[in-house]
XYZ file of N, CA, C and O in Angstrom:
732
model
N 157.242 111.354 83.957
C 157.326 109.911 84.103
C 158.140 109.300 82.953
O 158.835 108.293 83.090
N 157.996 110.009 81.772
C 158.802 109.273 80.662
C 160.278 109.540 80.776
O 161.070 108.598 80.754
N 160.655 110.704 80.889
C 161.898 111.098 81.066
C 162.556 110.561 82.508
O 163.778 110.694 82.436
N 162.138 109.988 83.819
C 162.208 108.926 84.341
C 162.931 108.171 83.800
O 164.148 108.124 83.619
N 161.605 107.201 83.389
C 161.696 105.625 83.155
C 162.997 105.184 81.985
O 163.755 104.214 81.998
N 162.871 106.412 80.941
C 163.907 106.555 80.245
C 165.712 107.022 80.664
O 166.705 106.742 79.993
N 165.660 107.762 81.916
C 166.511 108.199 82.561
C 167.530 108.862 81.250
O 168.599 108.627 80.687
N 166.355 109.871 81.216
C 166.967 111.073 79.945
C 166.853 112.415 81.050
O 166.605 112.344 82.254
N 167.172 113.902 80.058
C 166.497 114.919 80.850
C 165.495 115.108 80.365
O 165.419 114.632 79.232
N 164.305 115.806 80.846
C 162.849 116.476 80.264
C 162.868 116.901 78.736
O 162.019 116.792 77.852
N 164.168 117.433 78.753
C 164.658 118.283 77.898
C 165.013 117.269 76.241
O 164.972 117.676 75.080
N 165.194 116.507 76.535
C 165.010 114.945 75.342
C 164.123 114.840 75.332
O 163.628 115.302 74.304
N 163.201 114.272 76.225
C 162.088 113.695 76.120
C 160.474 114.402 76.114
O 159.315 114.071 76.361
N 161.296 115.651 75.636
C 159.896 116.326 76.217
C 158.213 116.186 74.814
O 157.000 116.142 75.015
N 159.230 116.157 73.259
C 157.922 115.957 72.161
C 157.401 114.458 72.753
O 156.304 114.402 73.308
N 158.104 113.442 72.631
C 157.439 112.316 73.439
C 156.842 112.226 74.540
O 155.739 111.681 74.555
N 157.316 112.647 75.534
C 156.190 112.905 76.374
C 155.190 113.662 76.629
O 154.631 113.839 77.712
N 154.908 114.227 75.362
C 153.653 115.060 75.014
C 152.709 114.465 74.061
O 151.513 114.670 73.857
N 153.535 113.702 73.554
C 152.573 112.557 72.655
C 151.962 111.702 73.403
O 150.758 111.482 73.272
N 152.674 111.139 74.240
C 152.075 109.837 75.210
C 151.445 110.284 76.336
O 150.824 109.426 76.962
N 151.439 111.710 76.877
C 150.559 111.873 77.606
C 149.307 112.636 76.901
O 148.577 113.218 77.703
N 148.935 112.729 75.503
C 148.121 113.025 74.452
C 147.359 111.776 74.625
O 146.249 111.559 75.111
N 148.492 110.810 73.956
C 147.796 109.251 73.931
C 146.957 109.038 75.243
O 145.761 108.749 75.240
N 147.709 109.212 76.338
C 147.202 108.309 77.605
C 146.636 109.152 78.430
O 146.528 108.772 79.595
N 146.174 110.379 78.104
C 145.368 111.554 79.153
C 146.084 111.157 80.976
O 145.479 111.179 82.048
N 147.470 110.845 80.701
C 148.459 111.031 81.598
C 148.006 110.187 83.238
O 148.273 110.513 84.394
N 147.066 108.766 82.559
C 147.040 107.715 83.490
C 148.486 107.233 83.289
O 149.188 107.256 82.278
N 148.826 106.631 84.982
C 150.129 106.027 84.541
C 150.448 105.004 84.382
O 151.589 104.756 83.992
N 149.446 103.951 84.658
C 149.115 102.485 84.261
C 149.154 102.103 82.740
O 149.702 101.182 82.134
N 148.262 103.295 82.297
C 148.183 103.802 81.119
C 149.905 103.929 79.942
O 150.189 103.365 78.885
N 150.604 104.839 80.727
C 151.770 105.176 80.455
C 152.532 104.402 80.207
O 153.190 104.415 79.167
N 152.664 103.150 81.516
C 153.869 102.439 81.752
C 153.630 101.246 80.483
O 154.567 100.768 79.843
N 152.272 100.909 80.286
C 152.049 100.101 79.705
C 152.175 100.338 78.042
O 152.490 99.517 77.180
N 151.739 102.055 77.873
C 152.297 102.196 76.419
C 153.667 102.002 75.951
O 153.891 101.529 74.837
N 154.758 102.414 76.907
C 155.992 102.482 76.938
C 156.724 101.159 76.775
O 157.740 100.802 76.178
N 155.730 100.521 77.606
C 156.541 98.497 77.155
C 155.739 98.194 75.760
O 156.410 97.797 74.807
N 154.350 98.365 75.607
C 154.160 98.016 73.716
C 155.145 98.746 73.148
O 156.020 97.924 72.874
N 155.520 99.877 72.799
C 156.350 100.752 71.957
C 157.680 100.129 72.104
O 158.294 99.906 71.061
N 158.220 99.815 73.222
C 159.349 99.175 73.054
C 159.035 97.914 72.757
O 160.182 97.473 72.835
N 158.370 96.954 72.470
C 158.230 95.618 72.398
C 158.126 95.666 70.418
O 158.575 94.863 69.600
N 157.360 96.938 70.215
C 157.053 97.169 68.306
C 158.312 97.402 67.992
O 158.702 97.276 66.831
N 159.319 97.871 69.246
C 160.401 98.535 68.313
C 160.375 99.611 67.737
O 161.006 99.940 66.733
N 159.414 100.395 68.538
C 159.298 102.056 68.142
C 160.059 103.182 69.471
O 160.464 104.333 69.310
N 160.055 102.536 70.465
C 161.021 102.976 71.015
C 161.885 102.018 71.576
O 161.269 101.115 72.142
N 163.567 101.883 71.616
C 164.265 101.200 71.663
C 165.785 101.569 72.169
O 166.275 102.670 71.917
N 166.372 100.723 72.782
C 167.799 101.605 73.333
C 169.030 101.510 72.226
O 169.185 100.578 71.437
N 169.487 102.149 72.291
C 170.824 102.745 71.047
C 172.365 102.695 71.691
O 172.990 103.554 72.313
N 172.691 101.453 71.322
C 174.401 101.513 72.018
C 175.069 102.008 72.116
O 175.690 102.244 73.153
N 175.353 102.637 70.390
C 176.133 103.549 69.970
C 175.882 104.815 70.723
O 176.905 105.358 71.140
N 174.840 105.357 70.968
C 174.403 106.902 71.550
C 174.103 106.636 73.030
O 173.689 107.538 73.758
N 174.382 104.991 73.604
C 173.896 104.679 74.673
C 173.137 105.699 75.795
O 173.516 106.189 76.859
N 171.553 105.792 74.826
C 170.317 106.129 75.249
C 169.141 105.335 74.647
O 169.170 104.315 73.959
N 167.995 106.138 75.126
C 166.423 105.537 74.017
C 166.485 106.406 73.270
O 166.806 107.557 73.564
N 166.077 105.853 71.771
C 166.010 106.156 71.092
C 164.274 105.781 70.498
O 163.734 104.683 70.635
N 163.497 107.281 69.684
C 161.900 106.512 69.306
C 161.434 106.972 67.704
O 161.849 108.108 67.475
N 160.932 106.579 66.933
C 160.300 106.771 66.058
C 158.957 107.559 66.139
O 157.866 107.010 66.300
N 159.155 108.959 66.005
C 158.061 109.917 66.519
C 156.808 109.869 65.833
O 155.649 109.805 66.244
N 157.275 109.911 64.773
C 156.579 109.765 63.254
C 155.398 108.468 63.415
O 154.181 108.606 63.284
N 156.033 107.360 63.692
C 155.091 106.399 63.467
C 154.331 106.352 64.925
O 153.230 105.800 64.916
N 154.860 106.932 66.314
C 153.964 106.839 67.502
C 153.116 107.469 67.751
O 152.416 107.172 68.719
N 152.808 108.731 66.875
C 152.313 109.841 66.262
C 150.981 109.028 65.937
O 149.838 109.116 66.385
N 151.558 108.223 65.008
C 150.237 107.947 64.209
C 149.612 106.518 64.658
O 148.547 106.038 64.269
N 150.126 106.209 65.165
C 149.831 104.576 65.987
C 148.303 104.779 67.107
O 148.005 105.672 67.900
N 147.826 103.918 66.834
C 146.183 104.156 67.112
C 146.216 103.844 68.549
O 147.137 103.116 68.921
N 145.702 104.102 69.082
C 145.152 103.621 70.891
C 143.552 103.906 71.292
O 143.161 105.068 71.182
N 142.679 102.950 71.722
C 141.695 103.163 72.008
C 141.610 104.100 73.569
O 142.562 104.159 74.348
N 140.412 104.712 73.775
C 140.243 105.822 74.312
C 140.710 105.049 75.881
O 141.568 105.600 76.569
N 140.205 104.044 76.235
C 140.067 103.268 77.893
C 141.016 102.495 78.048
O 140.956 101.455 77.391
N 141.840 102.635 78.664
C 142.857 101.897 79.328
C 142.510 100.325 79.238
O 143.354 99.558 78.775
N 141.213 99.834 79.701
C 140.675 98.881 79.748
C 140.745 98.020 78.681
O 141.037 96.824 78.683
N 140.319 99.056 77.371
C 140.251 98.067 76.075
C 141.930 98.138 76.051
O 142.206 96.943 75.949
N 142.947 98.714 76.079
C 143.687 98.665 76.033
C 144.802 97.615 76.257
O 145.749 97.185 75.597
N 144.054 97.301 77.983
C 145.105 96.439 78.489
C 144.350 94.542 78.144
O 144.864 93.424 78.198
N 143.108 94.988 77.845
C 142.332 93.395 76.702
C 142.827 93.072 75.452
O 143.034 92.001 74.881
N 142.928 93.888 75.242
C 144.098 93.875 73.538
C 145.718 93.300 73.973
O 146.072 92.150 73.717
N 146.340 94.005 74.459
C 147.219 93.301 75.232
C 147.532 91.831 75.582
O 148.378 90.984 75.292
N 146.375 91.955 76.387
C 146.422 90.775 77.306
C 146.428 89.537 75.945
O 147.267 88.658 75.747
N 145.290 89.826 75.218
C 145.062 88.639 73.739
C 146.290 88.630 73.079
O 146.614 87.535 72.618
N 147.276 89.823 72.865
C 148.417 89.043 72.736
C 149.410 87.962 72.998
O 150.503 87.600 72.562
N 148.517 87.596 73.934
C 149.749 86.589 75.113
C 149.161 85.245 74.578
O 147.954 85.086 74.395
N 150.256 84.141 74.303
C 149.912 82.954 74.551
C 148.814 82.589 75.254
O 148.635 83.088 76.365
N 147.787 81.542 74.653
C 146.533 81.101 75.544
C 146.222 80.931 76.660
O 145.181 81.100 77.296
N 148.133 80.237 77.094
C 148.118 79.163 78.494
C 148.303 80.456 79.693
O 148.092 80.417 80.905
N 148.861 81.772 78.675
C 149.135 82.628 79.889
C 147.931 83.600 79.858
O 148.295 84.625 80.435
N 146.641 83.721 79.427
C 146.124 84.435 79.533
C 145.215 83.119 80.185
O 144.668 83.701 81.121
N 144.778 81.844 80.242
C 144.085 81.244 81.260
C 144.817 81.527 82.538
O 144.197 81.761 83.575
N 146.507 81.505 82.463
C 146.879 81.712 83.920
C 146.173 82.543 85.018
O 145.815 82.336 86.178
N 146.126 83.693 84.043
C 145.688 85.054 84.152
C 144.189 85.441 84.946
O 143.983 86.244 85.856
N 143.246 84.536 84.215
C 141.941 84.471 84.454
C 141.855 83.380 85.720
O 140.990 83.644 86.555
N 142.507 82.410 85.905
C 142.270 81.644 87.154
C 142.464 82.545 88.057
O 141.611 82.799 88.907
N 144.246 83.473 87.951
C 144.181 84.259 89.096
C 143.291 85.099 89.536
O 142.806 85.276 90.653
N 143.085 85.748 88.210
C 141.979 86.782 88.552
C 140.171 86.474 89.209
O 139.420 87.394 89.533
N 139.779 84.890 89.277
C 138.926 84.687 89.655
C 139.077 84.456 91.174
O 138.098 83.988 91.755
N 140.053 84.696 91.796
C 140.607 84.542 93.311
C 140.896 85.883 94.091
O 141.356 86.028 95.224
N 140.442 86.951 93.036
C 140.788 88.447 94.061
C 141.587 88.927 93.170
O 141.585 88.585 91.987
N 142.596 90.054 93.862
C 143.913 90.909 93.157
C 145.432 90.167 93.681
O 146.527 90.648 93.388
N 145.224 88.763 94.603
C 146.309 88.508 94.808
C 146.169 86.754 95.734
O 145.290 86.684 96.593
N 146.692 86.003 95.581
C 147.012 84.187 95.874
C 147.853 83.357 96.017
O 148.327 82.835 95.008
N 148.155 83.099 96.887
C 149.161 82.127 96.988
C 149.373 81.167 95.962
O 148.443 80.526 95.471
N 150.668 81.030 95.589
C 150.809 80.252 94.183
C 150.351 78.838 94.739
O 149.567 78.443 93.876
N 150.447 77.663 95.938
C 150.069 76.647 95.840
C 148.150 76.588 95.590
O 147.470 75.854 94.873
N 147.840 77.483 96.347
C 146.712 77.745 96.365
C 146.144 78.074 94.461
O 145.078 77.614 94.050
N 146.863 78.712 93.774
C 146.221 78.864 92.587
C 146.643 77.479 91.733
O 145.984 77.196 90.732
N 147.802 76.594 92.172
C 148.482 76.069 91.516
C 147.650 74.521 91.694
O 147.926 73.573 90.958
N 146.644 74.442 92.739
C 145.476 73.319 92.863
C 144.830 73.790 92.267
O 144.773 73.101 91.248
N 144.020 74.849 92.141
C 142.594 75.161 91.373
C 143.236 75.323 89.637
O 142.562 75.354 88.607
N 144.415 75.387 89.747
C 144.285 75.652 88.123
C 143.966 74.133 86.796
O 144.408 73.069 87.229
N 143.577 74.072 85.974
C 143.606 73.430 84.911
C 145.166 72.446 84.229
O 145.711 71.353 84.079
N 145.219 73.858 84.038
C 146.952 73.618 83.025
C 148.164 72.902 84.700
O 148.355 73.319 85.843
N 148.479 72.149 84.192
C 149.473 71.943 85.577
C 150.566 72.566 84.829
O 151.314 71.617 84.594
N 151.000 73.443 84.404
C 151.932 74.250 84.143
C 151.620 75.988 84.520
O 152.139 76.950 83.954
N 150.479 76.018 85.799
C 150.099 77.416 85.378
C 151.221 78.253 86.083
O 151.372 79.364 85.574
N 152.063 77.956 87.172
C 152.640 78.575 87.646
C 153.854 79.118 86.562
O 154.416 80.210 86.652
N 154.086 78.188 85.627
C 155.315 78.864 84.782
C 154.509 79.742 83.762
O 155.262 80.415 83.058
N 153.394 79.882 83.542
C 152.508 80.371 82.590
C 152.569 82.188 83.427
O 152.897 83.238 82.873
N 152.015 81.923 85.240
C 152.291 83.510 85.537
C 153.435 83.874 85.978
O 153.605 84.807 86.762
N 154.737 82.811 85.275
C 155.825 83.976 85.702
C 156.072 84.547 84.297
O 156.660 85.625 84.204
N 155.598 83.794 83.027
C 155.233 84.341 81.905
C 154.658 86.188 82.422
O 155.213 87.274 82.252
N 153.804 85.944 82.848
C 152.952 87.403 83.188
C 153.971 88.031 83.772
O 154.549 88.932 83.164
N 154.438 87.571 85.323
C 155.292 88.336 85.988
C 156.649 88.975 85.172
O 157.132 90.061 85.493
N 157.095 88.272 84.252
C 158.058 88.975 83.358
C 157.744 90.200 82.126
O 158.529 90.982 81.589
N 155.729 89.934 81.867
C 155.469 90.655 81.301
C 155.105 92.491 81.818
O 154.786 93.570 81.318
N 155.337 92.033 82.782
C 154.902 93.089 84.429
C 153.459 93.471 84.728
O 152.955 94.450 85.279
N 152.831 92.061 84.024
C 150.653 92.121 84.551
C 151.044 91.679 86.054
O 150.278 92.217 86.854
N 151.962 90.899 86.642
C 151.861 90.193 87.955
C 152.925 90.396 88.592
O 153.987 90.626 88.014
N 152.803 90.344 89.892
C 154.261 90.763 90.678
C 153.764 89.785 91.771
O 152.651 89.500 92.213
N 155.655 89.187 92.158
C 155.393 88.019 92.366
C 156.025 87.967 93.818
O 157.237 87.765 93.742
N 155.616 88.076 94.966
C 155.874 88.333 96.318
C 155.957 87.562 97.153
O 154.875 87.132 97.553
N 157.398 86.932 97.915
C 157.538 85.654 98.369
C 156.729 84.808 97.892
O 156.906 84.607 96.690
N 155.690 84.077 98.489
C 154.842 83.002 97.464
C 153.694 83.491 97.237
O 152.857 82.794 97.811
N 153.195 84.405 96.646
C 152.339 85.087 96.430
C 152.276 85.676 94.683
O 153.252 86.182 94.130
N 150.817 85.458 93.964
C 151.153 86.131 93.157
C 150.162 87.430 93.212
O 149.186 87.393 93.961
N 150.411 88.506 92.457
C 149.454 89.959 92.876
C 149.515 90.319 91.576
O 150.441 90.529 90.793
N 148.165 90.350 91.498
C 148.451 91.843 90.065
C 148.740 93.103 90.147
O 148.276 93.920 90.942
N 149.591 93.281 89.235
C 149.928 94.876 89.191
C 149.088 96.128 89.256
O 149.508 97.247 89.553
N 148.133 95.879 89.014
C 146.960 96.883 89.037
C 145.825 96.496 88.979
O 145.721 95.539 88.212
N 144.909 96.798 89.440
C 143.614 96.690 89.611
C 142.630 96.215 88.278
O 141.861 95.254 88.234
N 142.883 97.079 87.368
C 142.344 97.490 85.847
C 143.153 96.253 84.865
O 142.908 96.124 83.665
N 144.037 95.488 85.532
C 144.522 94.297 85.283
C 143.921 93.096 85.166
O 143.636 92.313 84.260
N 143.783 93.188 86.620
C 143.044 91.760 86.941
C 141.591 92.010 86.520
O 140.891 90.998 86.552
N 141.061 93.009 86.179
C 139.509 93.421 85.267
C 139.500 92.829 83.950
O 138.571 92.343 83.306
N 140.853 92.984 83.656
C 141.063 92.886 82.130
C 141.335 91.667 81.981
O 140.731 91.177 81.028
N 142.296 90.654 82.775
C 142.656 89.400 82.734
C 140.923 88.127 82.807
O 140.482 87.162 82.183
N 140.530 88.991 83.980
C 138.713 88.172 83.781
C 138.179 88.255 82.948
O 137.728 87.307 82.305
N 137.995 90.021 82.557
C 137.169 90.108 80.916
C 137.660 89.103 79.975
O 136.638 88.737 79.395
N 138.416 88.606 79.610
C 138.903 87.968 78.307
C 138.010 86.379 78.706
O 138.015 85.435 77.915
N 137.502 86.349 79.660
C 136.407 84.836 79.445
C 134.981 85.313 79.117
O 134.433 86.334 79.532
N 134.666 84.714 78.590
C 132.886 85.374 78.515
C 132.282 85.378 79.426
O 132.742 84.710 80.352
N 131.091 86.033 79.641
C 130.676 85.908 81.171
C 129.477 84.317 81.322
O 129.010 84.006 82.418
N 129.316 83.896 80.650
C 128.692 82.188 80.671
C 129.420 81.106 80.928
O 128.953 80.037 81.321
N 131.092 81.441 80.624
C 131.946 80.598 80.698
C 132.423 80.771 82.155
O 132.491 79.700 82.758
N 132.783 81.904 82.891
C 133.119 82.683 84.087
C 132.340 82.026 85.252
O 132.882 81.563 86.256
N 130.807 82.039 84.972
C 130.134 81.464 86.002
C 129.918 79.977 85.925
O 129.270 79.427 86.815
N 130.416 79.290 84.925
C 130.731 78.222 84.826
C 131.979 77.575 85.766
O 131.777 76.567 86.442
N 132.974 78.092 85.747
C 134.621 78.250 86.333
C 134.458 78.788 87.712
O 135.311 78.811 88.600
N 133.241 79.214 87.752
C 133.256 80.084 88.977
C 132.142 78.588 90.410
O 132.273 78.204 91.572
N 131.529 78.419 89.644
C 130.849 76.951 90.458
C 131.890 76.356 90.200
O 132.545 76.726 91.175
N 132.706 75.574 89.514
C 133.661 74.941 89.446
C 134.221 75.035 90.972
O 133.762 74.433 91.943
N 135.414 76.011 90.949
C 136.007 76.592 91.894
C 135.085 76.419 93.292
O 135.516 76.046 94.383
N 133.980 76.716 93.032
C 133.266 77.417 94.483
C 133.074 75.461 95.285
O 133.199 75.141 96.467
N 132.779 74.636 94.187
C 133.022 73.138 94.642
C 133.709 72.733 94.949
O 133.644 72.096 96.000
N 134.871 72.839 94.200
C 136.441 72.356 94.647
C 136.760 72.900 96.165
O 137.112 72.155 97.079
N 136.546 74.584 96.308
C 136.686 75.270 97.651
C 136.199 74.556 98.738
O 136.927 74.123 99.631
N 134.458 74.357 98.676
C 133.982 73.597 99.358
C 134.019 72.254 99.705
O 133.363 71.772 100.629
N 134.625 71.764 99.124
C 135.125 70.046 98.872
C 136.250 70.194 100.347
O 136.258 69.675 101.463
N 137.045 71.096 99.691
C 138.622 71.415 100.715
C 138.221 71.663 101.894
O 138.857 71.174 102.828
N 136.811 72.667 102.211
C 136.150 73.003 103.547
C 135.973 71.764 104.274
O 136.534 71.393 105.305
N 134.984 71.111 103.474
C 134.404 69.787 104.306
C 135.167 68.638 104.375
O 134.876 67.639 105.031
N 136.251 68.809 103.617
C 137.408 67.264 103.523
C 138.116 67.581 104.627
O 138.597 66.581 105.158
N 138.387 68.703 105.226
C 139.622 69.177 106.171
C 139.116 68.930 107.734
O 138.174 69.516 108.268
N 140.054 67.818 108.402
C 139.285 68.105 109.904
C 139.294 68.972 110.588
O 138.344 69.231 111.327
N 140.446 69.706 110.525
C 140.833 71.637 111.015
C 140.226 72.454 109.869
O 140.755 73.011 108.907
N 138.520 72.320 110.404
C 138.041 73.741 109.274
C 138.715 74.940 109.539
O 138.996 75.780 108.683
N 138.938 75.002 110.581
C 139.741 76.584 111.011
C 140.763 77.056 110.005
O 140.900 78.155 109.467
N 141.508 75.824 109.886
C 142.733 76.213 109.188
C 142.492 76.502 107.563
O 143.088 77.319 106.860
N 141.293 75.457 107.140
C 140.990 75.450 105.952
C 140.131 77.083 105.841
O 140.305 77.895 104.931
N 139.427 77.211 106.739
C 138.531 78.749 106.225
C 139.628 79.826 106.716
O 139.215 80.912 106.311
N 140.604 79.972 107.272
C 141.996 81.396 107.544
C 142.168 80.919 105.821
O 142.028 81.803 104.977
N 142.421 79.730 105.455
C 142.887 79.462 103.969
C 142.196 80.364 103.261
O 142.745 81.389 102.858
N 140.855 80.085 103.011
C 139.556 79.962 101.678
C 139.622 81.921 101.977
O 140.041 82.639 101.069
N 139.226 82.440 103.126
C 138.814 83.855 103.834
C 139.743 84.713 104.105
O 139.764 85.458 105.084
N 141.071 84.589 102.680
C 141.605 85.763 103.589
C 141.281 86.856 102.519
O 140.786 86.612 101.418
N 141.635 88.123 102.997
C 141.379 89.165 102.224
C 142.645 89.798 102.084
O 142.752 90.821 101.408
C-alpha cells in the first residue's frame, strides 16, 4: 500500500513500509491516515530535485503512535479547528452519511458546510453529489467521541425536536418521514 500511494517500487519503499506496517499492524485506515500526518509533520515529503518521496526514517522510527486506530484518529481529529470538528460531530450525529441541506438546517455554525469541506479536503469526509459521507466508519466514531457523552444527549434531544417539529409542521408527512428515515 505504501509503495502504491507513493508510486515508488517495493524495492524503495520497502524499510518504510515495514515501519508503518509495525506502527499500524497493517490496518489501512490506519495506514492512509499515518501517511497524511507524516506528510503534514514533514517527515515524509516530495523532492523535486529527485522528483520522488522522500522520508526521515530516523525520526518515524521513533515517533510515538497509540496502539487503536481510534485514539488515533481523536488526536487527529483535536487537531482541527473547533468549527470543523463541531462540523464533524453534527454530521456524525445523523449516521455515516447526509444531505448537506439537511445537515446545513440542523447545524449551529451557519458556516458548517464550509467547515466539512474543511474535512472533505482533510479526507475524514467525501463529498458525493449533495451528500456528505464519512470516509470510514471508525471516523464518524471518532468525530462523535470528541463531545462528551452529557453534552451528546443534550444535542441529541435538541435535534430529535427540531426533527419532530419538521414531522408535524409538514402537511406531506410522507415526504417529510422518506426525509427524516432514510438509511
Amino acid at each position: 500500500m505504501v509503495s502504491e500511494t507513493l508510486c515508488l517500487s517495493p524495492r524503495l519503499t520497502r524499510t518504510l513500509s515495514n515501519v508503518i506496517y509495525h506502527k499500524t499492524k497493517g490496518n489501512q485506515l490506519f495506514v492512509s491516515r499515518l501517511l497524511r500526518a507524516l506528510n503534514k509533520e514533514g517527515l515524509l515529503r516530495p523532492s523535486l530535485s529527485r522528483r520522488r518521496w522522500e522520508w526521515n526514517m530516523k525520526k518515524i522510527k521513533s515517533r510515538g503512535l497509540p496502539d487503536d486506530v481510534a485514539i488515533f484518529l481523536t488526536d487527529s481529529l483535536r487537531e482541527l479547528p473547533d468549527k470543523v470538528q463541531s462540523a464533524l460531530f453534527v454530521l456524525s450525529c445523523f449516521g455515516a452519511s447526509s444531505e448537506s441541506a439537511f445537515v446545513e438546517s440542523q447545524g449551529l455554525d451557519r458556516n458548517i458546510l464550509e467547515n466539512l469541506e474543511i474535512a472533505v479536503a482533510e479526507g475524514l469526509v467525501d463529498k458525493i453529489d449533495d451528500q456528505y459521507r464519512f470516509a470510514h466508519d471508525r471516523i464518524q466514531e471518532a468525530a462523535y467521541n470528541t463531545t462528551p457523552a452529557q453534552k451528546r444527549s443534550v444535542v441529541h434531544f435538541k435535534y430529535g425536536l427540531e426533527l419532530s417539529s419538521l414531522l408535524l409542521g409538514d402537511e406531506d408527512t410522507s415526504a417529510s418521514a422518506s426525509v427524516l428515515f432514510t438509511a
